[in-house]
Amino acid sequence: MRLHVGCAMWTHAAWQEWQPASGDRLAAYADRCNAVEGNTTFYAIPARRTVESWARQTGPDFRFAVKLHKSITHERRLTGAEEELRTFLSAIEPLGPRTHALWAQLPASFGPTDLGALAGFLRQLPRSYRPAVEVRHRAFFENDQAAAQLERVLARVGAEWIPFDTTTLFDGLPVTTAEQEAWSKKPRVPRRTRALTEFPIVRYHGRDATERTVEGWQPWIGTVVDWLREGRSPTVFIHTPDNAEAVPLARRFHAEITARLPELDPLPEPAPSGPMTLF
């Protein structure tokens, strides 16, 4: 029984206390969390040697949710992107089993009438990869028929539907600059807690105030506990507007699940930081 938790990135200015000034920052992150979102691959396909470095810094059980490049999902809209997909898969190949999911984050304009393109794209993915799809068109959340159609498309290839839960972010007016910025960028859709596969993935977005973030994720505690008891293997990513406390929050989420399920495999314990002393 294992829960993977992580953040939207593996390096942050606020984490300098425990991250090296240069070099193996991912390794330091992997001492604390066992999963990460691969958001950078949406903006630029990494060099193969860069991905080889990511693999060296993480164990084979570490999970990357690797976001497909924008040329595939947003520019080509999943149609006629065979060459871009080949280039992308070649770049991330060194991750091996660490590629937990190929994550297609689709634009808000990608709606029910586009499901044919999604079905065709998912069919052409190599079976060695586990696909996961994040949709933002409101019809998939407000229209039962549209949601059922999407679920059927995903079920044909064993793909997961990734929810991005921003309900806590939008529960009350923003009170920090980072919250105001998040309000302008993040999707406002209802919470969705239905898992389609053995490997559900959740993206949860809280507030800059720790207590608001923890309060807001309480509905997920019961859901994740149920998934684990059902034999599923979930991955949960914790976001806040500034992400400064995302790593300890991810570990706290794991601890809250462990309080319900003591048999859960533990997270890595980071090595002590700071100079060694005799006393």
Coordinates of C-alpha atoms in Angstrom, one line a residue:
M1 CA 0.0 0.0 0.0
R2 CA 1.7 3.1 -1.2
L3 CA 0.7 6.8 -1.7
H4 CA 2.8 9.1 -3.9
V5 CA 2.8 12.8 -3.1
G6 CA 4.5 15.7 -4.6
C7 CA 4.5 19.3 -5.9
A8 CA 4.3 21.2 -9.2
M9 CA 8.1 21.6 -9.3
W10 CA 11.2 20.3 -7.6
T11 CA 13.0 23.6 -7.1
H12 CA 11.9 26.8 -5.6
A13 CA 13.5 29.9 -4.2
A14 CA 11.9 29.3 -0.8
W15 CA 13.6 25.8 -0.5
Q16 CA 17.2 27.1 -0.5
E17 CA 17.6 25.9 3.1
W18 CA 17.7 22.2 2.0
Q19 CA 18.4 22.4 -1.7
P20 CA 22.0 22.7 -3.1
A21 CA 22.9 26.0 -4.8
S22 CA 23.4 24.1 -8.0
G23 CA 23.5 20.5 -9.1
D24 CA 21.3 17.8 -7.9
R25 CA 18.2 19.7 -6.7
L26 CA 15.9 17.0 -7.9
A27 CA 17.7 14.5 -5.7
A28 CA 17.2 16.7 -2.7
Y29 CA 13.5 17.0 -3.5
A30 CA 13.3 13.2 -4.0
D31 CA 14.5 12.8 -0.4
R32 CA 11.3 14.5 0.7
C33 CA 8.6 13.6 -1.9
N34 CA 8.2 10.6 -4.2
A35 CA 6.4 12.2 -7.2
V36 CA 6.5 15.4 -9.2
E37 CA 4.6 17.1 -11.9
G38 CA 6.6 17.5 -15.1
N39 CA 5.3 20.9 -16.0
T40 CA 8.4 22.2 -17.7
T41 CA 8.0 19.7 -20.6
F42 CA 4.9 21.6 -21.7
Y43 CA 6.9 24.6 -22.6
A44 CA 10.1 23.0 -23.9
I45 CA 11.0 19.5 -24.8
P46 CA 14.1 18.7 -22.7
A47 CA 17.4 17.5 -24.1
R48 CA 18.0 13.8 -23.6
R49 CA 21.0 14.4 -21.4
T50 CA 18.8 16.5 -19.1
V51 CA 16.3 13.7 -18.8
E52 CA 19.1 11.3 -18.1
S53 CA 20.1 13.5 -15.2
W54 CA 16.6 13.4 -13.9
A55 CA 16.7 9.6 -13.9
R56 CA 20.1 9.5 -12.1
Q57 CA 18.7 11.7 -9.3
T58 CA 15.6 9.5 -8.6
G59 CA 14.9 5.9 -7.8
P60 CA 12.9 3.7 -10.2
D61 CA 9.8 4.0 -7.9
F62 CA 9.8 7.8 -8.2
R63 CA 6.8 9.1 -10.2
F64 CA 6.9 11.8 -12.9
A65 CA 3.6 12.9 -14.4
V66 CA 5.1 14.2 -17.6
K67 CA 3.0 16.9 -19.3
L68 CA 2.9 16.7 -23.1
H69 CA 4.4 19.6 -25.0
K70 CA 2.0 22.4 -26.0
S71 CA 2.7 21.7 -29.7
I72 CA 0.8 18.5 -29.2
T73 CA -2.1 19.5 -27.0
H74 CA -2.7 23.2 -27.7
E75 CA -1.3 23.9 -31.2
R76 CA -2.1 20.6 -32.9
R77 CA -5.0 19.9 -30.6
L78 CA -4.0 16.2 -30.7
T79 CA -4.4 16.0 -34.5
G80 CA -1.5 15.4 -36.9
A81 CA 1.0 15.6 -34.1
E82 CA 2.8 12.3 -34.9
E83 CA 6.2 13.8 -35.4
E84 CA 6.0 16.0 -32.3
L85 CA 4.9 13.0 -30.3
R86 CA 7.8 10.9 -31.5
T87 CA 10.3 13.7 -30.6
F88 CA 8.7 14.0 -27.2
L89 CA 8.7 10.3 -26.4
S90 CA 12.3 10.0 -27.5
A91 CA 13.3 12.8 -25.2
I92 CA 11.7 11.3 -22.1
E93 CA 12.7 7.7 -22.8
P94 CA 15.6 7.8 -20.2
L95 CA 13.1 8.1 -17.4
G96 CA 12.0 4.5 -17.9
P97 CA 9.5 3.4 -15.3
R98 CA 9.7 6.8 -13.6
T99 CA 7.3 8.1 -16.3
H100 CA 4.2 7.3 -14.3
A101 CA 1.8 9.0 -16.7
L102 CA 1.8 10.8 -20.0
W103 CA -0.3 13.8 -19.0
A104 CA -2.4 15.6 -21.7
Q105 CA -3.6 18.9 -20.2
L106 CA -6.1 20.1 -22.7
P107 CA -7.2 23.7 -23.3
A108 CA -10.5 25.0 -22.0
S109 CA -11.8 25.2 -25.6
F110 CA -11.3 21.5 -26.0
G111 CA -14.9 20.3 -25.6
P112 CA -17.2 17.3 -26.2
T113 CA -17.1 17.9 -30.0
D114 CA -13.3 17.2 -29.9
L115 CA -13.6 13.8 -28.3
G116 CA -12.9 12.1 -31.6
A117 CA -9.5 13.7 -31.8
L118 CA -8.8 12.6 -28.2
A119 CA -9.8 9.0 -29.0
G120 CA -7.6 8.9 -32.1
F121 CA -4.7 10.3 -30.2
L122 CA -4.9 8.0 -27.3
R123 CA -5.1 5.0 -29.6
Q124 CA -1.7 5.9 -31.2
L125 CA 0.1 6.1 -27.9
P126 CA 2.5 3.3 -27.2
R127 CA 1.0 0.8 -24.7
S128 CA 4.1 1.1 -22.6
Y129 CA 2.9 4.5 -21.4
R130 CA 0.0 5.2 -19.0
P131 CA -2.1 8.1 -20.4
A132 CA -3.8 10.6 -18.2
V133 CA -6.0 13.5 -19.4
E134 CA -6.9 16.8 -17.7
V135 CA -9.9 18.7 -19.3
R136 CA -11.0 22.2 -18.5
H137 CA -14.1 22.6 -20.6
R138 CA -17.0 23.2 -18.3
A139 CA -19.3 20.8 -20.2
F140 CA -17.4 17.8 -18.9
F141 CA -18.2 18.9 -15.3
E142 CA -21.8 20.2 -15.8
N143 CA -23.2 17.9 -18.4
D144 CA -23.6 14.2 -17.4
Q145 CA -23.7 13.0 -21.0
A146 CA -20.5 14.8 -21.9
A147 CA -18.8 13.4 -18.8
A148 CA -19.9 9.9 -19.7
Q149 CA -18.7 10.2 -23.3
L150 CA -15.3 11.3 -22.0
E151 CA -15.1 8.5 -19.5
R152 CA -15.9 6.0 -22.3
V153 CA -13.1 7.4 -24.5
L154 CA -10.6 7.1 -21.6
A155 CA -11.8 3.6 -20.6
R156 CA -11.0 2.2 -24.0
V157 CA -7.3 2.7 -23.4
G158 CA -7.1 2.6 -19.6
A159 CA -6.5 6.3 -19.3
E160 CA -7.1 8.3 -16.1
W161 CA -9.1 11.6 -15.8
I162 CA -6.9 14.0 -13.7
P163 CA -9.0 16.4 -11.6
F164 CA -7.5 19.8 -10.8
D165 CA -9.3 20.8 -7.6
T166 CA -9.3 24.5 -7.3
T167 CA -12.4 24.8 -5.1
T168 CA -10.4 25.9 -2.1
L169 CA -8.5 28.5 -4.1
F170 CA -11.8 30.1 -5.2
D171 CA -13.5 29.8 -1.8
G172 CA -13.3 33.4 -0.7
L173 CA -11.6 36.4 -2.2
P174 CA -7.8 36.3 -2.7
V175 CA -5.8 37.9 0.1
T176 CA -2.2 37.7 -1.2
T177 CA -0.6 38.8 -4.5
A178 CA 0.1 35.2 -5.4
E179 CA -3.6 34.3 -4.8
Q180 CA -4.7 37.1 -7.0
E181 CA -2.4 35.9 -9.8
A182 CA -3.7 32.3 -9.3
W183 CA -7.3 33.5 -9.6
S184 CA -6.5 35.0 -13.0
K185 CA -4.9 31.8 -14.4
K186 CA -6.3 28.7 -12.8
P187 CA -9.5 27.0 -14.0
R188 CA -12.7 27.3 -11.9
V189 CA -14.4 23.9 -12.2
P190 CA -16.3 21.7 -9.8
R191 CA -14.4 19.1 -7.7
R192 CA -14.4 15.6 -9.2
T193 CA -13.4 12.6 -7.1
R194 CA -14.2 9.6 -9.4
A195 CA -11.2 7.3 -10.2
L196 CA -11.3 5.4 -13.5
T197 CA -8.2 3.3 -13.1
E198 CA -5.9 1.7 -10.6
F199 CA -3.7 4.8 -10.7
P200 CA -5.7 7.9 -9.9
I201 CA -3.9 11.3 -10.0
V202 CA -5.1 14.4 -8.1
R203 CA -4.0 18.0 -8.5
Y204 CA -5.2 19.9 -5.4
H205 CA -4.8 23.7 -5.2
G206 CA -5.0 25.4 -1.8
R207 CA -4.4 28.9 -0.5
D208 CA -1.3 30.6 0.8
A209 CA -2.6 30.2 4.4
T210 CA -1.6 26.7 5.6
E211 CA -4.8 26.2 7.6
R212 CA -7.0 27.0 4.6
T213 CA -5.1 24.6 2.5
V214 CA -5.4 21.8 5.0
E215 CA -9.0 22.5 5.7
G216 CA -9.7 22.4 2.0
W217 CA -8.1 19.0 1.3
Q218 CA -10.2 17.2 4.0
P219 CA -12.6 15.8 1.4
W220 CA -9.7 14.2 -0.4
I221 CA -8.5 12.4 2.8
G222 CA -11.5 10.1 2.8
T223 CA -11.4 9.6 -1.0
V224 CA -7.7 8.7 -1.0
V225 CA -8.1 6.3 2.0
D226 CA -10.9 4.6 0.2
W227 CA -8.8 4.3 -3.0
L228 CA -5.9 2.7 -1.1
R229 CA -8.3 0.3 0.7
E230 CA -9.6 -0.7 -2.8
G231 CA -6.1 -1.6 -3.9
R232 CA -5.5 1.5 -6.0
S233 CA -2.2 3.4 -6.1
P234 CA -2.9 7.2 -6.1
T235 CA -0.7 10.1 -6.7
V236 CA -1.6 13.5 -5.1
F237 CA 0.1 16.8 -6.0
I238 CA -0.3 19.7 -3.6
H239 CA -0.3 23.3 -5.0
T240 CA -0.6 26.7 -3.3
P241 CA -0.5 30.1 -5.0
D242 CA 3.2 30.7 -4.0
N243 CA 4.2 27.0 -3.5
A244 CA 6.7 28.1 -0.8
E245 CA 5.3 25.5 1.6
A246 CA 4.3 22.9 -0.9
V247 CA 6.8 20.3 0.1
P248 CA 6.0 20.2 3.8
L249 CA 2.3 20.3 2.9
A250 CA 2.6 17.3 0.6
R251 CA 4.3 15.5 3.5
R252 CA 1.6 16.6 5.8
F253 CA -1.1 15.2 3.5
H254 CA 0.7 11.9 3.4
A255 CA 0.9 12.0 7.3
E256 CA -2.8 12.5 7.5
I257 CA -3.4 9.5 5.3
T258 CA -1.0 7.4 7.4
A259 CA -2.9 8.4 10.6
R260 CA -5.8 6.5 9.0
L261 CA -3.8 3.7 7.4
P262 CA -0.7 3.0 9.6
E263 CA 0.3 0.2 7.2
L264 CA 1.0 2.7 4.4
D265 CA 4.6 2.8 3.1
P266 CA 6.4 5.8 4.6
L267 CA 7.9 8.7 2.6
P268 CA 11.6 9.1 2.4
E269 CA 13.2 10.8 5.4
P270 CA 15.6 13.6 4.3
A271 CA 19.1 13.6 5.7
P272 CA 19.8 16.2 8.4
S273 CA 20.9 19.5 7.0
G274 CA 23.5 21.8 8.5
P275 CA 27.0 21.1 9.9
M276 CA 27.6 18.0 12.1
T277 CA 28.5 18.6 15.7
L278 CA 30.0 16.4 18.5
F279 CA 27.0 17.0 20.8

